[in-house]
């Protein structure tokens, strides 16, 4: 029996990922919606083999794409799960969600927090503070919205949420080339966001030291952004790799933590520095 849940998946040239993503949800969700932004590979052909509803919508940024989906798709179920094509639902996650939905005890609950289980070069990145990291991926329709940020967006959910034990698998890269290309693009978005403070007047998750896991993480990110450029990525890498035990993830962990905690953050700072120099000319 399928759950009364609609799954929304964003795609753009995801021929290498979409099969496994759909296999993880096809016998679980009552509805599966694909919001594609003009794929030119075999993605659409693969989608035609599954019981999904495909909608085309031009991509502006992740926030607008996700909110467009929530506001415009013909969803008939009361709960939604938001996925990217490189994510997969685990059996533990699906079983736990079903148990809650069938319990009849969700009157005051509007969402579920689940941790992403990051897979990098075929290895689970378990240390360095990278697991568990909880996200509001599932909520009642009409009770959640994606915050308006250019990068690192999360869902704002009205009301109480339950923290799940089951994870969502996140395949963070197909190759190192893909990883660096994506993070180069994301570093541009993050640098513009920090430089311009473009989300200052929009609803975002508030940083709270004693808040839920997402609010606490945003609290520390806000502190990080107040530190001097080029100093903060060094400190961040030291904390994540040594104090948060990232070195226990082995050689692939070293590659991941160095690229994600230092190189990516340093690139953001370099682009902010470039923006400042350009503005002062």
PDB file of C-alpha atoms in Angstrom:
ATOM      1  CA  UNK A   1       0.000   0.000   0.000  1.00  0.00           C
ATOM      2  CA  UNK A   2       1.389   3.373  -1.035  1.00  0.00           C
ATOM      3  CA  UNK A   3       1.635   6.234   1.421  1.00  0.00           C
ATOM      4  CA  UNK A   4      -0.575   9.331   1.007  1.00  0.00           C
ATOM      5  CA  UNK A   5       2.502  11.253  -0.091  1.00  0.00           C
ATOM      6  CA  UNK A   6       3.489  13.147  -3.219  1.00  0.00           C
ATOM      7  CA  UNK A   7       7.172  13.043  -4.119  1.00  0.00           C
ATOM      8  CA  UNK A   8       8.584  16.014  -6.045  1.00  0.00           C
ATOM      9  CA  UNK A   9      11.868  15.510  -7.902  1.00  0.00           C
ATOM     10  CA  UNK A  10      13.798  18.232  -9.736  1.00  0.00           C
ATOM     11  CA  UNK A  11      15.715  17.140 -12.834  1.00  0.00           C
ATOM     12  CA  UNK A  12      18.085  18.500 -15.436  1.00  0.00           C
ATOM     13  CA  UNK A  13      20.154  15.997 -17.425  1.00  0.00           C
ATOM     14  CA  UNK A  14      19.956  13.339 -14.727  1.00  0.00           C
ATOM     15  CA  UNK A  15      20.181  10.195 -16.866  1.00  0.00           C
ATOM     16  CA  UNK A  16      22.822   8.734 -14.521  1.00  0.00           C
ATOM     17  CA  UNK A  17      20.781   9.258 -11.361  1.00  0.00           C
ATOM     18  CA  UNK A  18      17.074   9.259 -12.043  1.00  0.00           C
ATOM     19  CA  UNK A  19      16.602   5.479 -12.332  1.00  0.00           C
ATOM     20  CA  UNK A  20      17.803   4.689  -8.817  1.00  0.00           C
ATOM     21  CA  UNK A  21      15.957   7.680  -7.381  1.00  0.00           C
ATOM     22  CA  UNK A  22      12.651   6.537  -8.881  1.00  0.00           C
ATOM     23  CA  UNK A  23      13.232   2.927  -7.870  1.00  0.00           C
ATOM     24  CA  UNK A  24      13.458   4.102  -4.265  1.00  0.00           C
ATOM     25  CA  UNK A  25      10.065   5.857  -4.372  1.00  0.00           C
ATOM     26  CA  UNK A  26       7.907   4.154  -7.025  1.00  0.00           C
ATOM     27  CA  UNK A  27       6.306   1.640  -4.629  1.00  0.00           C
ATOM     28  CA  UNK A  28       6.095   4.095  -1.756  1.00  0.00           C
ATOM     29  CA  UNK A  29       4.549   7.364  -2.939  1.00  0.00           C
ATOM     30  CA  UNK A  30       0.977   7.759  -4.159  1.00  0.00           C
ATOM     31  CA  UNK A  31       2.112  10.453  -6.606  1.00  0.00           C
ATOM     32  CA  UNK A  32       5.452  11.223  -8.230  1.00  0.00           C
ATOM     33  CA  UNK A  33       5.987  14.584  -9.886  1.00  0.00           C
ATOM     34  CA  UNK A  34       9.017  15.525 -11.968  1.00  0.00           C
ATOM     35  CA  UNK A  35       9.853  19.173 -12.542  1.00  0.00           C
ATOM     36  CA  UNK A  36      12.333  19.190 -15.406  1.00  0.00           C
ATOM     37  CA  UNK A  37      14.145  22.277 -16.614  1.00  0.00           C
ATOM     38  CA  UNK A  38      14.936  21.272 -20.191  1.00  0.00           C
ATOM     39  CA  UNK A  39      16.925  18.045 -20.071  1.00  0.00           C
ATOM     40  CA  UNK A  40      18.706  17.215 -23.322  1.00  0.00           C
ATOM     41  CA  UNK A  41      20.094  13.779 -22.404  1.00  0.00           C
ATOM     42  CA  UNK A  42      18.092  10.557 -21.888  1.00  0.00           C
ATOM     43  CA  UNK A  43      16.317  11.759 -18.746  1.00  0.00           C
ATOM     44  CA  UNK A  44      12.907  12.214 -20.360  1.00  0.00           C
ATOM     45  CA  UNK A  45      13.096   8.841 -22.112  1.00  0.00           C
ATOM     46  CA  UNK A  46      13.845   7.147 -18.803  1.00  0.00           C
ATOM     47  CA  UNK A  47      10.973   8.989 -17.123  1.00  0.00           C
ATOM     48  CA  UNK A  48       8.552   7.667 -19.736  1.00  0.00           C
ATOM     49  CA  UNK A  49       9.089   4.172 -18.300  1.00  0.00           C
ATOM     50  CA  UNK A  50       7.792   5.156 -14.856  1.00  0.00           C
ATOM     51  CA  UNK A  51       4.356   6.163 -13.502  1.00  0.00           C
ATOM     52  CA  UNK A  52       5.294   9.804 -13.053  1.00  0.00           C
ATOM     53  CA  UNK A  53       3.851  13.161 -14.048  1.00  0.00           C
ATOM     54  CA  UNK A  54       6.397  15.336 -15.829  1.00  0.00           C
ATOM     55  CA  UNK A  55       6.209  19.123 -15.904  1.00  0.00           C
ATOM     56  CA  UNK A  56       8.584  21.494 -17.647  1.00  0.00           C
ATOM     57  CA  UNK A  57       9.512  24.750 -15.973  1.00  0.00           C
ATOM     58  CA  UNK A  58      12.452  27.092 -16.719  1.00  0.00           C
ATOM     59  CA  UNK A  59      15.081  27.077 -14.000  1.00  0.00           C
ATOM     60  CA  UNK A  60      15.915  30.368 -12.283  1.00  0.00           C
ATOM     61  CA  UNK A  61      17.227  29.139  -8.957  1.00  0.00           C
ATOM     62  CA  UNK A  62      16.516  26.248  -6.605  1.00  0.00           C
ATOM     63  CA  UNK A  63      14.275  28.226  -4.269  1.00  0.00           C
ATOM     64  CA  UNK A  64      11.989  29.452  -7.027  1.00  0.00           C
ATOM     65  CA  UNK A  65      11.899  26.051  -8.710  1.00  0.00           C
ATOM     66  CA  UNK A  66      10.937  24.266  -5.506  1.00  0.00           C
ATOM     67  CA  UNK A  67       8.325  26.838  -4.529  1.00  0.00           C
ATOM     68  CA  UNK A  68       6.873  26.835  -8.041  1.00  0.00           C
ATOM     69  CA  UNK A  69       6.444  23.075  -7.731  1.00  0.00           C
ATOM     70  CA  UNK A  70       4.676  23.356  -4.369  1.00  0.00           C
ATOM     71  CA  UNK A  71       2.348  26.069  -5.641  1.00  0.00           C
ATOM     72  CA  UNK A  72       1.523  24.784  -9.138  1.00  0.00           C
ATOM     73  CA  UNK A  73       1.658  20.988  -9.307  1.00  0.00           C
ATOM     74  CA  UNK A  74      -1.751  19.222  -9.179  1.00  0.00           C
ATOM     75  CA  UNK A  75      -0.959  17.480  -5.899  1.00  0.00           C
ATOM     76  CA  UNK A  76      -3.890  15.580  -4.400  1.00  0.00           C
ATOM     77  CA  UNK A  77      -2.171  14.131  -1.316  1.00  0.00           C
ATOM     78  CA  UNK A  78      -1.703  15.936   1.968  1.00  0.00           C
ATOM     79  CA  UNK A  79       2.020  15.236   2.456  1.00  0.00           C
ATOM     80  CA  UNK A  80       4.992  16.003   0.193  1.00  0.00           C
ATOM     81  CA  UNK A  81       8.600  14.838   0.001  1.00  0.00           C
ATOM     82  CA  UNK A  82      11.126  16.946  -1.886  1.00  0.00           C
ATOM     83  CA  UNK A  83      14.036  15.131  -3.534  1.00  0.00           C
ATOM     84  CA  UNK A  84      16.874  15.756  -5.920  1.00  0.00           C
ATOM     85  CA  UNK A  85      17.644  13.127  -8.530  1.00  0.00           C
ATOM     86  CA  UNK A  86      20.821  12.079  -6.726  1.00  0.00           C
ATOM     87  CA  UNK A  87      18.951  11.244  -3.525  1.00  0.00           C
ATOM     88  CA  UNK A  88      17.341   7.940  -2.525  1.00  0.00           C
ATOM     89  CA  UNK A  89      14.865   7.060   0.202  1.00  0.00           C
ATOM     90  CA  UNK A  90      16.026   4.242   2.469  1.00  0.00           C
ATOM     91  CA  UNK A  91      13.751   1.408   3.544  1.00  0.00           C
ATOM     92  CA  UNK A  92      14.122   2.590   7.152  1.00  0.00           C
ATOM     93  CA  UNK A  93      12.916   6.067   6.193  1.00  0.00           C
ATOM     94  CA  UNK A  94       9.897   4.761   4.297  1.00  0.00           C
ATOM     95  CA  UNK A  95       8.898   2.304   7.025  1.00  0.00           C
ATOM     96  CA  UNK A  96       9.162   4.953   9.720  1.00  0.00           C
ATOM     97  CA  UNK A  97       7.137   7.514   7.750  1.00  0.00           C
ATOM     98  CA  UNK A  98       4.422   4.921   7.095  1.00  0.00           C
ATOM     99  CA  UNK A  99       4.265   4.054  10.784  1.00  0.00           C
ATOM    100  CA  UNK A 100       3.773   7.686  11.722  1.00  0.00           C
ATOM    101  CA  UNK A 101       1.181   8.330   9.018  1.00  0.00           C
ATOM    102  CA  UNK A 102      -0.789   5.267  10.074  1.00  0.00           C
ATOM    103  CA  UNK A 103      -0.551   6.012  13.788  1.00  0.00           C
ATOM    104  CA  UNK A 104      -3.340   8.587  13.852  1.00  0.00           C
ATOM    105  CA  UNK A 105      -1.206  10.702  16.188  1.00  0.00           C
ATOM    106  CA  UNK A 106      -0.085  13.482  13.839  1.00  0.00           C
ATOM    107  CA  UNK A 107      -2.747  16.063  14.568  1.00  0.00           C
ATOM    108  CA  UNK A 108      -0.210  18.665  15.707  1.00  0.00           C
ATOM    109  CA  UNK A 109       2.675  17.497  13.520  1.00  0.00           C
ATOM    110  CA  UNK A 110       3.345  19.237  10.204  1.00  0.00           C
ATOM    111  CA  UNK A 111       6.686  17.812   9.168  1.00  0.00           C
ATOM    112  CA  UNK A 112       9.472  15.270   9.503  1.00  0.00           C
ATOM    113  CA  UNK A 113      13.176  15.953   9.907  1.00  0.00           C
ATOM    114  CA  UNK A 114      15.491  13.422   8.266  1.00  0.00           C
ATOM    115  CA  UNK A 115      19.255  13.260   8.023  1.00  0.00           C
ATOM    116  CA  UNK A 116      21.104  12.986   4.745  1.00  0.00           C
ATOM    117  CA  UNK A 117      23.597  10.145   4.535  1.00  0.00           C
ATOM    118  CA  UNK A 118      26.261  11.560   2.234  1.00  0.00           C
ATOM    119  CA  UNK A 119      28.004   9.135  -0.113  1.00  0.00           C
ATOM    120  CA  UNK A 120      31.249  10.403  -1.666  1.00  0.00           C
ATOM    121  CA  UNK A 121      33.322   8.278  -4.052  1.00  0.00           C
ATOM    122  CA  UNK A 122      31.321   5.266  -2.853  1.00  0.00           C
ATOM    123  CA  UNK A 123      32.012   5.913   0.837  1.00  0.00           C
ATOM    124  CA  UNK A 124      29.677   7.081   3.580  1.00  0.00           C
ATOM    125  CA  UNK A 125      31.035  10.316   5.052  1.00  0.00           C
ATOM    126  CA  UNK A 126      30.248   9.664   8.685  1.00  0.00           C
ATOM    127  CA  UNK A 127      32.516  12.055  10.590  1.00  0.00           C
ATOM    128  CA  UNK A 128      33.570  15.694  10.505  1.00  0.00           C
ATOM    129  CA  UNK A 129      30.188  16.845  11.779  1.00  0.00           C
ATOM    130  CA  UNK A 130      28.657  15.846   8.464  1.00  0.00           C
ATOM    131  CA  UNK A 131      26.341  13.212   9.936  1.00  0.00           C
ATOM    132  CA  UNK A 132      23.689  13.477  11.108  1.00  0.00           C
ATOM    133  CA  UNK A 133      22.522  16.728   9.514  1.00  0.00           C
ATOM    134  CA  UNK A 134      18.749  17.041   9.561  1.00  0.00           C
ATOM    135  CA  UNK A 135      16.557  18.643   6.906  1.00  0.00           C
ATOM    136  CA  UNK A 136      12.803  19.210   6.700  1.00  0.00           C
ATOM    137  CA  UNK A 137      12.289  17.157   3.573  1.00  0.00           C
ATOM    138  CA  UNK A 138       8.741  16.008   4.348  1.00  0.00           C
ATOM    139  CA  UNK A 139       5.796  18.166   5.407  1.00  0.00           C
ATOM    140  CA  UNK A 140       2.089  18.739   5.015  1.00  0.00           C
ATOM    141  CA  UNK A 141       1.136  20.434   1.784  1.00  0.00           C
ATOM    142  CA  UNK A 142       0.669  24.137   2.450  1.00  0.00           C
ATOM    143  CA  UNK A 143       2.717  24.070   5.657  1.00  0.00           C
ATOM    144  CA  UNK A 144       6.184  24.321   4.122  1.00  0.00           C
ATOM    145  CA  UNK A 145       8.021  26.679   1.799  1.00  0.00           C
ATOM    146  CA  UNK A 146      11.583  26.824   0.516  1.00  0.00           C
ATOM    147  CA  UNK A 147      13.465  29.810   1.912  1.00  0.00           C
ATOM    148  CA  UNK A 148      14.549  32.376  -0.671  1.00  0.00           C
ATOM    149  CA  UNK A 149      18.299  31.893  -0.790  1.00  0.00           C
ATOM    150  CA  UNK A 150      20.563  31.471  -3.793  1.00  0.00           C
ATOM    151  CA  UNK A 151      22.407  28.588  -2.135  1.00  0.00           C
ATOM    152  CA  UNK A 152      22.024  26.214   0.829  1.00  0.00           C
ATOM    153  CA  UNK A 153      18.241  26.497   0.946  1.00  0.00           C
ATOM    154  CA  UNK A 154      16.104  24.730   3.524  1.00  0.00           C
ATOM    155  CA  UNK A 155      12.376  24.355   3.984  1.00  0.00           C
ATOM    156  CA  UNK A 156      10.542  26.494   6.505  1.00  0.00           C
ATOM    157  CA  UNK A 157       7.773  24.440   8.083  1.00  0.00           C
ATOM    158  CA  UNK A 158       4.973  25.832  10.226  1.00  0.00           C
ATOM    159  CA  UNK A 159       4.390  23.951  13.455  1.00  0.00           C
ATOM    160  CA  UNK A 160       5.965  20.929  15.090  1.00  0.00           C
ATOM    161  CA  UNK A 161       8.158  18.324  13.402  1.00  0.00           C
ATOM    162  CA  UNK A 162       9.279  14.805  14.260  1.00  0.00           C
ATOM    163  CA  UNK A 163      12.913  13.763  13.917  1.00  0.00           C
ATOM    164  CA  UNK A 164      13.198  10.466  12.032  1.00  0.00           C
ATOM    165  CA  UNK A 165      15.815   7.763  12.549  1.00  0.00           C
ATOM    166  CA  UNK A 166      15.726   6.687   8.890  1.00  0.00           C
ATOM    167  CA  UNK A 167      18.069   8.482   6.490  1.00  0.00           C
ATOM    168  CA  UNK A 168      17.919   9.802   2.953  1.00  0.00           C
ATOM    169  CA  UNK A 169      20.946   8.796   0.891  1.00  0.00           C
ATOM    170  CA  UNK A 170      22.643  11.684  -0.903  1.00  0.00           C
ATOM    171  CA  UNK A 171      25.084  10.759  -3.681  1.00  0.00           C
ATOM    172  CA  UNK A 172      27.064  13.948  -3.599  1.00  0.00           C
ATOM    173  CA  UNK A 173      29.109  13.338  -6.740  1.00  0.00           C
ATOM    174  CA  UNK A 174      29.404  11.170  -9.828  1.00  0.00           C
ATOM    175  CA  UNK A 175      33.075  12.139 -10.179  1.00  0.00           C
ATOM    176  CA  UNK A 176      35.543  14.662  -8.826  1.00  0.00           C
ATOM    177  CA  UNK A 177      35.115  16.680 -12.019  1.00  0.00           C
ATOM    178  CA  UNK A 178      31.362  16.870 -11.436  1.00  0.00           C
ATOM    179  CA  UNK A 179      31.933  17.744  -7.784  1.00  0.00           C
ATOM    180  CA  UNK A 180      34.292  20.635  -8.521  1.00  0.00           C
ATOM    181  CA  UNK A 181      32.171  21.990 -11.376  1.00  0.00           C
ATOM    182  CA  UNK A 182      29.040  22.030  -9.229  1.00  0.00           C
ATOM    183  CA  UNK A 183      30.815  23.595  -6.279  1.00  0.00           C
ATOM    184  CA  UNK A 184      32.354  26.245  -8.510  1.00  0.00           C
ATOM    185  CA  UNK A 185      28.828  27.195  -9.579  1.00  0.00           C
ATOM    186  CA  UNK A 186      27.534  27.072  -6.009  1.00  0.00           C
ATOM    187  CA  UNK A 187      30.463  29.165  -4.759  1.00  0.00           C
ATOM    188  CA  UNK A 188      29.393  31.917  -7.147  1.00  0.00           C
ATOM    189  CA  UNK A 189      25.843  31.842  -5.767  1.00  0.00           C
ATOM    190  CA  UNK A 190      27.028  31.833  -2.166  1.00  0.00           C
ATOM    191  CA  UNK A 191      29.531  34.640  -2.731  1.00  0.00           C
ATOM    192  CA  UNK A 192      26.873  36.833  -4.367  1.00  0.00           C
ATOM    193  CA  UNK A 193      24.459  36.028  -1.557  1.00  0.00           C
ATOM    194  CA  UNK A 194      26.930  36.956   1.178  1.00  0.00           C
ATOM    195  CA  UNK A 195      28.255  39.989  -0.676  1.00  0.00           C
ATOM    196  CA  UNK A 196      24.823  41.410  -1.488  1.00  0.00           C
ATOM    197  CA  UNK A 197      22.934  39.973   1.483  1.00  0.00           C
ATOM    198  CA  UNK A 198      20.204  39.278  -1.056  1.00  0.00           C
ATOM    199  CA  UNK A 199      18.050  37.288   1.352  1.00  0.00           C
ATOM    200  CA  UNK A 200      17.958  39.951   4.066  1.00  0.00           C
ATOM    201  CA  UNK A 201      14.303  40.834   3.532  1.00  0.00           C
ATOM    202  CA  UNK A 202      12.943  37.346   2.884  1.00  0.00           C
ATOM    203  CA  UNK A 203      11.788  34.642   5.250  1.00  0.00           C
ATOM    204  CA  UNK A 204      14.682  32.393   6.177  1.00  0.00           C
ATOM    205  CA  UNK A 205      15.452  29.959   8.946  1.00  0.00           C
ATOM    206  CA  UNK A 206      16.473  31.903  12.024  1.00  0.00           C
ATOM    207  CA  UNK A 207      19.709  30.952  13.724  1.00  0.00           C
ATOM    208  CA  UNK A 208      19.135  29.799  17.295  1.00  0.00           C
ATOM    209  CA  UNK A 209      21.721  28.122  19.495  1.00  0.00           C
ATOM    210  CA  UNK A 210      18.997  26.313  21.460  1.00  0.00           C
ATOM    211  CA  UNK A 211      16.665  25.816  18.498  1.00  0.00           C
ATOM    212  CA  UNK A 212      16.080  22.681  16.425  1.00  0.00           C
ATOM    213  CA  UNK A 213      18.916  21.094  14.463  1.00  0.00           C
ATOM    214  CA  UNK A 214      18.414  23.330  11.406  1.00  0.00           C
ATOM    215  CA  UNK A 215      18.230  26.510  13.490  1.00  0.00           C
ATOM    216  CA  UNK A 216      21.340  25.516  15.420  1.00  0.00           C
ATOM    217  CA  UNK A 217      23.261  24.844  12.195  1.00  0.00           C
ATOM    218  CA  UNK A 218      22.153  28.206  10.800  1.00  0.00           C
ATOM    219  CA  UNK A 219      23.292  29.878  14.049  1.00  0.00           C
ATOM    220  CA  UNK A 220      26.835  28.585  13.558  1.00  0.00           C
ATOM    221  CA  UNK A 221      26.775  29.466   9.850  1.00  0.00           C
ATOM    222  CA  UNK A 222      25.854  33.034  10.749  1.00  0.00           C
ATOM    223  CA  UNK A 223      28.798  33.134  13.152  1.00  0.00           C
ATOM    224  CA  UNK A 224      31.071  31.760  10.443  1.00  0.00           C
ATOM    225  CA  UNK A 225      30.053  34.513   8.026  1.00  0.00           C
ATOM    226  CA  UNK A 226      31.135  37.164  10.535  1.00  0.00           C
ATOM    227  CA  UNK A 227      34.717  35.865  10.586  1.00  0.00           C
ATOM    228  CA  UNK A 228      37.441  37.434   8.349  1.00  0.00           C
ATOM    229  CA  UNK A 229      37.730  36.217   4.771  1.00  0.00           C
ATOM    230  CA  UNK A 230      40.370  33.524   4.168  1.00  0.00           C
ATOM    231  CA  UNK A 231      40.765  32.936   7.914  1.00  0.00           C
ATOM    232  CA  UNK A 232      37.387  31.258   8.305  1.00  0.00           C
ATOM    233  CA  UNK A 233      37.914  28.402   5.794  1.00  0.00           C
ATOM    234  CA  UNK A 234      41.171  27.484   7.535  1.00  0.00           C
ATOM    235  CA  UNK A 235      39.472  27.416  10.918  1.00  0.00           C
ATOM    236  CA  UNK A 236      36.473  25.551   9.505  1.00  0.00           C
ATOM    237  CA  UNK A 237      38.637  22.803   8.024  1.00  0.00           C
ATOM    238  CA  UNK A 238      40.635  22.423  11.241  1.00  0.00           C
ATOM    239  CA  UNK A 239      37.472  22.111  13.312  1.00  0.00           C
ATOM    240  CA  UNK A 240      35.731  19.677  10.946  1.00  0.00           C
ATOM    241  CA  UNK A 241      38.724  17.521  10.085  1.00  0.00           C
ATOM    242  CA  UNK A 242      40.506  17.359  13.435  1.00  0.00           C
ATOM    243  CA  UNK A 243      38.135  18.323  16.254  1.00  0.00           C
ATOM    244  CA  UNK A 244      35.053  16.753  14.623  1.00  0.00           C
ATOM    245  CA  UNK A 245      37.107  13.674  13.667  1.00  0.00           C
ATOM    246  CA  UNK A 246      36.822  13.961   9.886  1.00  0.00           C
ATOM    247  CA  UNK A 247      40.171  12.172   9.602  1.00  0.00           C
ATOM    248  CA  UNK A 248      38.395   8.948  10.617  1.00  0.00           C
ATOM    249  CA  UNK A 249      36.733   8.905   7.180  1.00  0.00           C
ATOM    250  CA  UNK A 250      40.041   7.783   5.622  1.00  0.00           C
ATOM    251  CA  UNK A 251      41.548   8.832   2.306  1.00  0.00           C
ATOM    252  CA  UNK A 252      38.248   9.534   0.566  1.00  0.00           C
ATOM    253  CA  UNK A 253      37.207  11.453   3.656  1.00  0.00           C
ATOM    254  CA  UNK A 254      40.358  13.558   3.416  1.00  0.00           C
ATOM    255  CA  UNK A 255      39.512  14.396  -0.198  1.00  0.00           C
ATOM    256  CA  UNK A 256      35.920  15.248   0.704  1.00  0.00           C
ATOM    257  CA  UNK A 257      36.614  17.291   3.819  1.00  0.00           C
ATOM    258  CA  UNK A 258      39.450  19.230   2.168  1.00  0.00           C
ATOM    259  CA  UNK A 259      37.383  20.061  -0.921  1.00  0.00           C
ATOM    260  CA  UNK A 260      34.115  20.727   0.891  1.00  0.00           C
ATOM    261  CA  UNK A 261      35.373  22.367   4.089  1.00  0.00           C
ATOM    262  CA  UNK A 262      38.399  24.265   2.788  1.00  0.00           C
ATOM    263  CA  UNK A 263      38.638  24.559  -1.011  1.00  0.00           C
ATOM    264  CA  UNK A 264      34.954  25.357  -1.533  1.00  0.00           C
ATOM    265  CA  UNK A 265      34.858  27.857   1.338  1.00  0.00           C
ATOM    266  CA  UNK A 266      38.128  29.464   0.246  1.00  0.00           C
ATOM    267  CA  UNK A 267      36.742  29.835  -3.296  1.00  0.00           C
ATOM    268  CA  UNK A 268      33.674  31.587  -1.900  1.00  0.00           C
ATOM    269  CA  UNK A 269      35.913  34.018  -0.028  1.00  0.00           C
ATOM    270  CA  UNK A 270      38.039  34.638  -3.122  1.00  0.00           C
ATOM    271  CA  UNK A 271      34.919  35.477  -5.136  1.00  0.00           C
ATOM    272  CA  UNK A 272      33.646  37.796  -2.394  1.00  0.00           C
ATOM    273  CA  UNK A 273      37.058  39.503  -2.435  1.00  0.00           C
ATOM    274  CA  UNK A 274      36.800  39.831  -6.219  1.00  0.00           C
ATOM    275  CA  UNK A 275      33.311  41.348  -5.932  1.00  0.00           C
ATOM    276  CA  UNK A 276      34.527  43.882  -3.393  1.00  0.00           C
ATOM    277  CA  UNK A 277      37.466  44.898  -5.588  1.00  0.00           C
ATOM    278  CA  UNK A 278      35.208  45.247  -8.607  1.00  0.00           C
ATOM    279  CA  UNK A 279      32.741  47.407  -6.679  1.00  0.00           C
ATOM    280  CA  UNK A 280      35.503  49.725  -5.412  1.00  0.00           C
ATOM    281  CA  UNK A 281      36.965  50.412  -8.858  1.00  0.00           C
TER     282      UNK A 281
END
